[in-house]
Amino acid sequence: VSAWLRTHADLLSWIAVAALLVVHATRLTRFAVDWPFHDDFTQILAIPGHLGALSTFAERLQYLFSLSIEHRIATLRLAGWLGSLAPGGLDFRLLIAIGNGLLAVAAAILVLQFPRSQRPVAALVAALLLTSVTHHGAQYWATAALQHFGVCAYAMAALLGIERRHAVVAVAAAFAAAFTAANGLMVAPAAVLLLVLTRRRREALAWTLAGGALFAVYFIGYETPEGRMSTLDVLREPIPLVAFGLATLGGIGDANAVAVSIGIAIVLCWLGLAVTGTWRRVPPVAMAAMLFV
């Protein structure tokens, strides 16, 4: 039996991936509802009305790219506007499906970077993580799916565009990531790492300068909301900040202690790759994706 399993391990992995995706799609069909939740009201549902109240194209364009607290959510606002133009108007189930589809795109781009012999295992790990019901808060919520899953897809598309030397695709996807969530700004340092690893130093310098300029102008006009610590106050307490970063990295854990532990384990894995030189056997796009995450 063990010999048979080893012989057919790849096939069994792909069958498991397909089964997980079918179960996930079935759950979405069953539990996703055509109704706005939480931020959907202001980030998506209200957008057609806001745009309709503005008289000029310049005003509408300015609104699309304006700040929403600390994010510039142009892609979400476009989704709300374009969705309102479809027959029957906005369908939040469709927006949820698109968001989950973007997550599948991000995973597929990453899995395809690995050698063919490693893809079945990589795909199975990705499917287990990305279809986990731990993520139900984003999986069944249009704003979260389009934003958190979308920014991952756009970032991965940008890194793939850089790796394949498709500059227009890379720049467009990087802008889409940045104008989906502030997290998307991290595609710039990830791109620089990718270019350094592939010995394209001039392009790395260009992305460094462009990314720095984008960081500099992105938060112009930002005001810290009432009851939230300012950036300076956060930086003055580095230990809680590091703990929060580790908890975010290991966020698949339900409890804070578990999340922090998983985050520490991930960081130790990264350090192991760096110290032992094993990172040289990891696809450059995957290394850049690690930095983005």
Short mmCIF file of C-alpha atoms in Angstrom, two decimals:
data_model
loop_
_atom_site.label_atom_id
_atom_site.label_comp_id
_atom_site.label_asym_id
_atom_site.label_seq_id
_atom_site.Cartn_x
_atom_site.Cartn_y
_atom_site.Cartn_z
CA VAL A 1 0.00 0.00 0.00
CA SER A 2 2.78 2.43 0.91
CA ALA A 3 4.52 1.77 -2.42
CA TRP A 4 1.26 2.43 -4.28
CA LEU A 5 0.74 5.67 -2.36
CA ARG A 6 4.26 6.86 -3.20
CA THR A 7 3.75 6.02 -6.86
CA HIS A 8 0.43 7.85 -7.06
CA ALA A 9 1.18 10.66 -4.59
CA ASP A 10 1.06 13.39 -7.21
CA LEU A 11 -2.26 12.21 -8.63
CA LEU A 12 -3.75 11.93 -5.15
CA SER A 13 -2.55 15.45 -4.33
CA TRP A 14 -4.26 16.91 -7.40
CA ILE A 15 -7.45 14.98 -6.61
CA ALA A 16 -7.39 16.40 -3.09
CA VAL A 17 -6.84 19.93 -4.45
CA ALA A 18 -9.79 19.54 -6.82
CA ALA A 19 -11.98 18.15 -4.03
CA LEU A 20 -11.11 21.05 -1.71
CA LEU A 21 -11.93 23.59 -4.42
CA VAL A 22 -15.25 21.89 -5.19
CA VAL A 23 -16.20 21.84 -1.50
CA HIS A 24 -15.21 25.49 -1.17
CA ALA A 25 -17.25 26.50 -4.22
CA THR A 26 -20.21 24.50 -2.90
CA ARG A 27 -19.99 26.25 0.47
CA LEU A 28 -19.93 29.63 -1.24
CA THR A 29 -22.98 28.74 -3.31
CA ARG A 30 -24.80 27.61 -0.19
CA PHE A 31 -23.85 30.30 2.34
CA ALA A 32 -22.95 33.49 0.42
CA VAL A 33 -25.91 35.87 0.31
CA ASP A 34 -26.77 38.82 -1.90
CA TRP A 35 -26.80 41.34 0.91
CA PRO A 36 -24.26 43.93 2.12
CA PHE A 37 -22.41 43.49 5.42
CA HIS A 38 -20.46 45.96 7.55
CA ASP A 39 -18.22 48.07 5.28
CA ASP A 40 -20.10 46.92 2.16
CA PHE A 41 -22.58 49.73 2.78
CA THR A 42 -20.01 52.51 2.54
CA GLN A 43 -17.27 50.91 0.43
CA ILE A 44 -19.44 49.38 -2.31
CA LEU A 45 -23.19 50.01 -2.02
CA ALA A 46 -22.97 53.79 -1.63
CA ILE A 47 -20.41 54.32 -4.40
CA PRO A 48 -22.79 54.71 -7.39
CA GLY A 49 -24.68 57.39 -5.46
CA HIS A 50 -21.50 59.21 -4.47
CA LEU A 51 -20.22 59.20 -8.05
CA GLY A 52 -23.60 60.27 -9.40
CA ALA A 53 -23.63 63.29 -7.09
CA LEU A 54 -20.34 64.56 -8.54
CA SER A 55 -20.69 66.70 -11.64
CA THR A 56 -17.32 66.33 -13.41
CA PHE A 57 -15.10 63.45 -14.45
CA ALA A 58 -12.16 64.97 -12.55
CA GLU A 59 -14.17 65.01 -9.32
CA ARG A 60 -15.21 61.39 -9.78
CA LEU A 61 -11.63 60.33 -10.51
CA GLN A 62 -10.40 62.19 -7.44
CA TYR A 63 -13.02 60.48 -5.31
CA LEU A 64 -12.11 57.02 -6.64
CA PHE A 65 -8.50 57.44 -5.49
CA SER A 66 -9.18 59.38 -2.28
CA LEU A 67 -8.34 58.00 1.15
CA SER A 68 -10.70 55.74 3.06
CA ILE A 69 -9.14 56.08 6.52
CA GLU A 70 -5.61 54.76 5.73
CA HIS A 71 -6.43 52.97 2.47
CA ARG A 72 -7.08 54.11 -1.09
CA ILE A 73 -9.73 51.63 -2.24
CA ALA A 74 -10.08 52.53 -5.92
CA THR A 75 -10.61 48.91 -7.00
CA LEU A 76 -13.44 48.41 -4.48
CA ARG A 77 -15.13 51.62 -5.55
CA LEU A 78 -14.81 50.60 -9.19
CA ALA A 79 -16.35 47.22 -8.32
CA GLY A 80 -19.31 49.01 -6.72
CA TRP A 81 -19.77 51.31 -9.70
CA LEU A 82 -19.34 48.64 -12.41
CA GLY A 83 -21.52 46.22 -10.46
CA SER A 84 -24.33 48.78 -10.37
CA LEU A 85 -24.26 48.97 -14.18
CA ALA A 86 -24.88 45.23 -14.62
CA PRO A 87 -28.41 43.99 -15.37
CA GLY A 88 -30.23 43.66 -12.05
CA GLY A 89 -27.77 45.94 -10.27
CA LEU A 90 -25.26 44.98 -7.59
CA ASP A 91 -25.00 41.28 -6.79
CA PHE A 92 -22.94 40.74 -3.66
CA ARG A 93 -22.73 37.01 -4.28
CA LEU A 94 -20.94 37.74 -7.55
CA LEU A 95 -18.55 40.14 -5.81
CA ILE A 96 -17.82 37.49 -3.17
CA ALA A 97 -17.15 34.92 -5.90
CA ILE A 98 -14.81 37.32 -7.70
CA GLY A 99 -12.90 37.97 -4.48
CA ASN A 100 -12.47 34.25 -3.81
CA GLY A 101 -11.46 33.78 -7.44
CA LEU A 102 -8.73 36.38 -7.00
CA LEU A 103 -7.35 34.37 -4.09
CA ALA A 104 -7.23 31.29 -6.31
CA VAL A 105 -5.36 33.32 -8.93
CA ALA A 106 -2.78 34.42 -6.36
CA ALA A 107 -2.26 30.81 -5.23
CA ALA A 108 -2.01 29.52 -8.80
CA ILE A 109 0.65 32.09 -9.72
CA LEU A 110 2.73 31.10 -6.71
CA VAL A 111 2.33 27.34 -7.20
CA LEU A 112 3.36 27.60 -10.87
CA GLN A 113 6.72 29.09 -9.83
CA PHE A 114 7.82 25.76 -8.34
CA PRO A 115 9.38 22.95 -10.41
CA ARG A 116 6.80 20.63 -11.92
CA SER A 117 7.72 17.80 -9.54
CA GLN A 118 6.96 20.00 -6.51
CA ARG A 119 3.71 21.55 -7.71
CA PRO A 120 1.29 18.85 -6.46
CA VAL A 121 2.47 19.25 -2.85
CA ALA A 122 2.64 23.06 -3.16
CA ALA A 123 -0.88 23.14 -4.60
CA LEU A 124 -2.22 20.91 -1.82
CA VAL A 125 -0.67 23.09 0.90
CA ALA A 126 -2.07 26.22 -0.78
CA ALA A 127 -5.53 24.67 -1.13
CA LEU A 128 -5.59 23.55 2.51
CA LEU A 129 -4.64 27.03 3.70
CA LEU A 130 -6.72 29.13 1.35
CA THR A 131 -9.96 27.15 1.54
CA SER A 132 -9.83 26.81 5.32
CA VAL A 133 -13.02 27.97 7.04
CA THR A 134 -10.74 29.93 9.37
CA HIS A 135 -11.01 32.62 6.70
CA HIS A 136 -14.82 32.66 6.67
CA GLY A 137 -14.87 36.32 7.69
CA ALA A 138 -13.34 37.27 4.35
CA GLN A 139 -14.67 34.41 2.24
CA TYR A 140 -18.33 35.43 2.68
CA TRP A 141 -17.92 39.21 2.86
CA ALA A 142 -17.66 41.15 -0.41
CA THR A 143 -15.48 44.03 0.83
CA ALA A 144 -13.05 41.73 2.63
CA ALA A 145 -12.81 39.26 -0.25
CA LEU A 146 -12.24 41.94 -2.88
CA GLN A 147 -9.76 43.82 -0.70
CA HIS A 148 -7.73 41.25 1.25
CA PHE A 149 -7.79 38.53 -1.39
CA GLY A 150 -7.60 41.03 -4.23
CA VAL A 151 -4.44 42.72 -2.96
CA CYS A 152 -2.72 39.31 -2.84
CA ALA A 153 -3.71 38.55 -6.44
CA TYR A 154 -2.60 41.94 -7.77
CA ALA A 155 0.72 41.71 -5.91
CA MET A 156 1.40 38.23 -7.26
CA ALA A 157 0.49 39.40 -10.78
CA ALA A 158 2.94 42.29 -10.36
CA LEU A 159 5.74 39.97 -9.26
CA LEU A 160 5.01 37.57 -12.12
CA GLY A 161 5.03 40.49 -14.56
CA ILE A 162 8.43 41.57 -13.25
CA GLU A 163 9.80 38.03 -13.43
CA ARG A 164 8.55 37.66 -17.03
CA ARG A 165 9.76 41.19 -17.96
CA HIS A 166 6.25 42.49 -18.73
CA ALA A 167 6.74 46.01 -17.40
CA VAL A 168 3.26 47.31 -18.25
CA VAL A 169 1.55 44.37 -16.53
CA ALA A 170 3.84 44.70 -13.51
CA VAL A 171 3.24 48.43 -13.05
CA ALA A 172 -0.52 48.15 -13.59
CA ALA A 173 -0.83 45.27 -11.11
CA ALA A 174 1.35 47.07 -8.56
CA PHE A 175 -0.87 50.14 -8.77
CA ALA A 176 -3.96 47.92 -8.44
CA ALA A 177 -2.46 46.41 -5.27
CA ALA A 178 -1.62 49.81 -3.77
CA PHE A 179 -5.04 51.22 -4.63
CA THR A 180 -6.84 48.26 -3.09
CA ALA A 181 -5.31 48.54 0.38
CA ALA A 182 -2.32 50.24 1.98
CA ASN A 183 -0.89 46.72 2.41
CA GLY A 184 -0.43 46.72 -1.36
CA LEU A 185 2.39 49.24 -1.02
CA MET A 186 4.56 46.35 0.15
CA VAL A 187 4.65 45.10 -3.43
CA ALA A 188 7.38 47.70 -4.06
CA PRO A 189 9.98 46.28 -1.64
CA ALA A 190 8.95 42.77 -2.72
CA ALA A 191 9.62 43.77 -6.33
CA VAL A 192 13.02 45.19 -5.36
CA LEU A 193 13.95 41.92 -3.64
CA LEU A 194 12.90 39.93 -6.71
CA LEU A 195 14.98 42.13 -9.00
CA VAL A 196 18.02 41.90 -6.71
CA LEU A 197 17.72 38.10 -6.61
CA THR A 198 17.59 38.00 -10.42
CA ARG A 199 20.53 40.45 -10.70
CA ARG A 200 18.56 43.22 -12.43
CA ARG A 201 20.04 46.08 -10.44
CA ARG A 202 18.97 49.01 -12.64
CA GLU A 203 15.35 47.91 -12.51
CA ALA A 204 15.69 47.37 -8.75
CA LEU A 205 16.86 50.98 -8.40
CA ALA A 206 13.93 52.21 -10.50
CA TRP A 207 11.42 50.29 -8.36
CA THR A 208 13.11 51.57 -5.20
CA LEU A 209 12.73 55.19 -6.31
CA ALA A 210 9.18 54.72 -7.62
CA GLY A 211 8.12 52.79 -4.52
CA GLY A 212 9.63 55.42 -2.23
CA ALA A 213 7.76 58.17 -4.08
CA LEU A 214 4.50 56.22 -3.82
CA PHE A 215 5.00 55.68 -0.09
CA ALA A 216 5.70 59.41 0.32
CA VAL A 217 2.52 60.64 -1.35
CA TYR A 218 0.12 57.82 -0.47
CA PHE A 219 -0.83 59.10 2.99
CA ILE A 220 -1.08 62.79 2.15
CA GLY A 221 -4.23 64.03 3.85
CA TYR A 222 -4.43 61.11 6.31
CA GLU A 223 -5.79 61.93 9.75
CA THR A 224 -5.57 59.47 12.64
CA PRO A 225 -9.15 58.47 13.61
CA GLU A 226 -10.31 59.31 17.11
CA GLY A 227 -9.41 56.61 19.62
CA ARG A 228 -6.59 55.18 17.48
CA MET A 229 -2.90 55.55 18.34
CA SER A 230 -0.84 57.70 15.99
CA THR A 231 1.93 56.08 13.96
CA LEU A 232 4.55 57.78 16.14
CA ASP A 233 2.94 56.44 19.33
CA VAL A 234 2.84 52.95 17.86
CA LEU A 235 6.54 53.10 16.98
CA ARG A 236 7.35 54.18 20.53
CA GLU A 237 6.15 50.77 21.78
CA PRO A 238 8.16 48.33 19.63
CA ILE A 239 7.48 45.16 21.64
CA PRO A 240 3.65 45.29 21.30
CA LEU A 241 4.16 46.23 17.64
CA VAL A 242 6.35 43.18 16.99
CA ALA A 243 3.90 40.94 18.88
CA PHE A 244 1.04 42.29 16.78
CA GLY A 245 3.05 41.72 13.59
CA LEU A 246 3.76 38.12 14.58
CA ALA A 247 0.09 37.57 15.47
CA THR A 248 -0.93 38.97 12.09
CA LEU A 249 1.57 36.75 10.29
CA GLY A 250 0.25 33.71 12.16
CA GLY A 251 -3.33 34.93 11.99
CA ILE A 252 -4.68 31.53 10.97
CA GLY A 253 -4.42 30.67 14.69
CA ASP A 254 -7.66 31.30 16.58
CA ALA A 255 -6.15 32.63 19.82
CA ASN A 256 -3.53 35.37 20.16
CA ALA A 257 -0.94 33.08 21.76
CA VAL A 258 -1.41 30.50 18.99
CA ALA A 259 -1.19 33.17 16.28
CA VAL A 260 2.00 34.62 17.77
CA SER A 261 3.50 31.11 17.99
CA ILE A 262 2.72 30.42 14.34
CA GLY A 263 4.17 33.81 13.40
CA ILE A 264 7.38 33.00 15.28
CA ALA A 265 7.58 29.62 13.53
CA ILE A 266 7.22 31.29 10.13
CA VAL A 267 9.94 33.83 10.93
CA LEU A 268 12.24 31.03 12.12
CA CYS A 269 11.64 29.20 8.85
CA TRP A 270 12.61 32.36 6.95
CA LEU A 271 15.74 32.75 9.08
CA GLY A 272 16.58 29.11 8.42
CA LEU A 273 16.32 29.69 4.68
CA ALA A 274 18.57 32.74 4.98
CA VAL A 275 21.24 31.31 7.28
CA THR A 276 21.61 27.92 5.59
CA GLY A 277 21.51 29.31 2.06
CA THR A 278 18.52 27.12 1.24
CA TRP A 279 16.78 30.23 -0.13
CA ARG A 280 18.82 29.74 -3.31
CA ARG A 281 16.66 26.70 -4.09
CA VAL A 282 13.42 28.67 -3.58
CA PRO A 283 11.93 30.31 -6.70
CA PRO A 284 12.70 34.08 -6.65
CA VAL A 285 9.02 34.99 -7.02
CA ALA A 286 8.24 32.86 -3.97
CA MET A 287 10.96 34.66 -1.99
CA ALA A 288 9.47 38.02 -2.99
CA ALA A 289 6.02 36.76 -2.07
CA MET A 290 7.32 35.86 1.40
CA LEU A 291 8.43 39.47 1.89
CA PHE A 292 5.07 40.75 0.68
CA VAL A 293 3.24 38.51 3.14
#
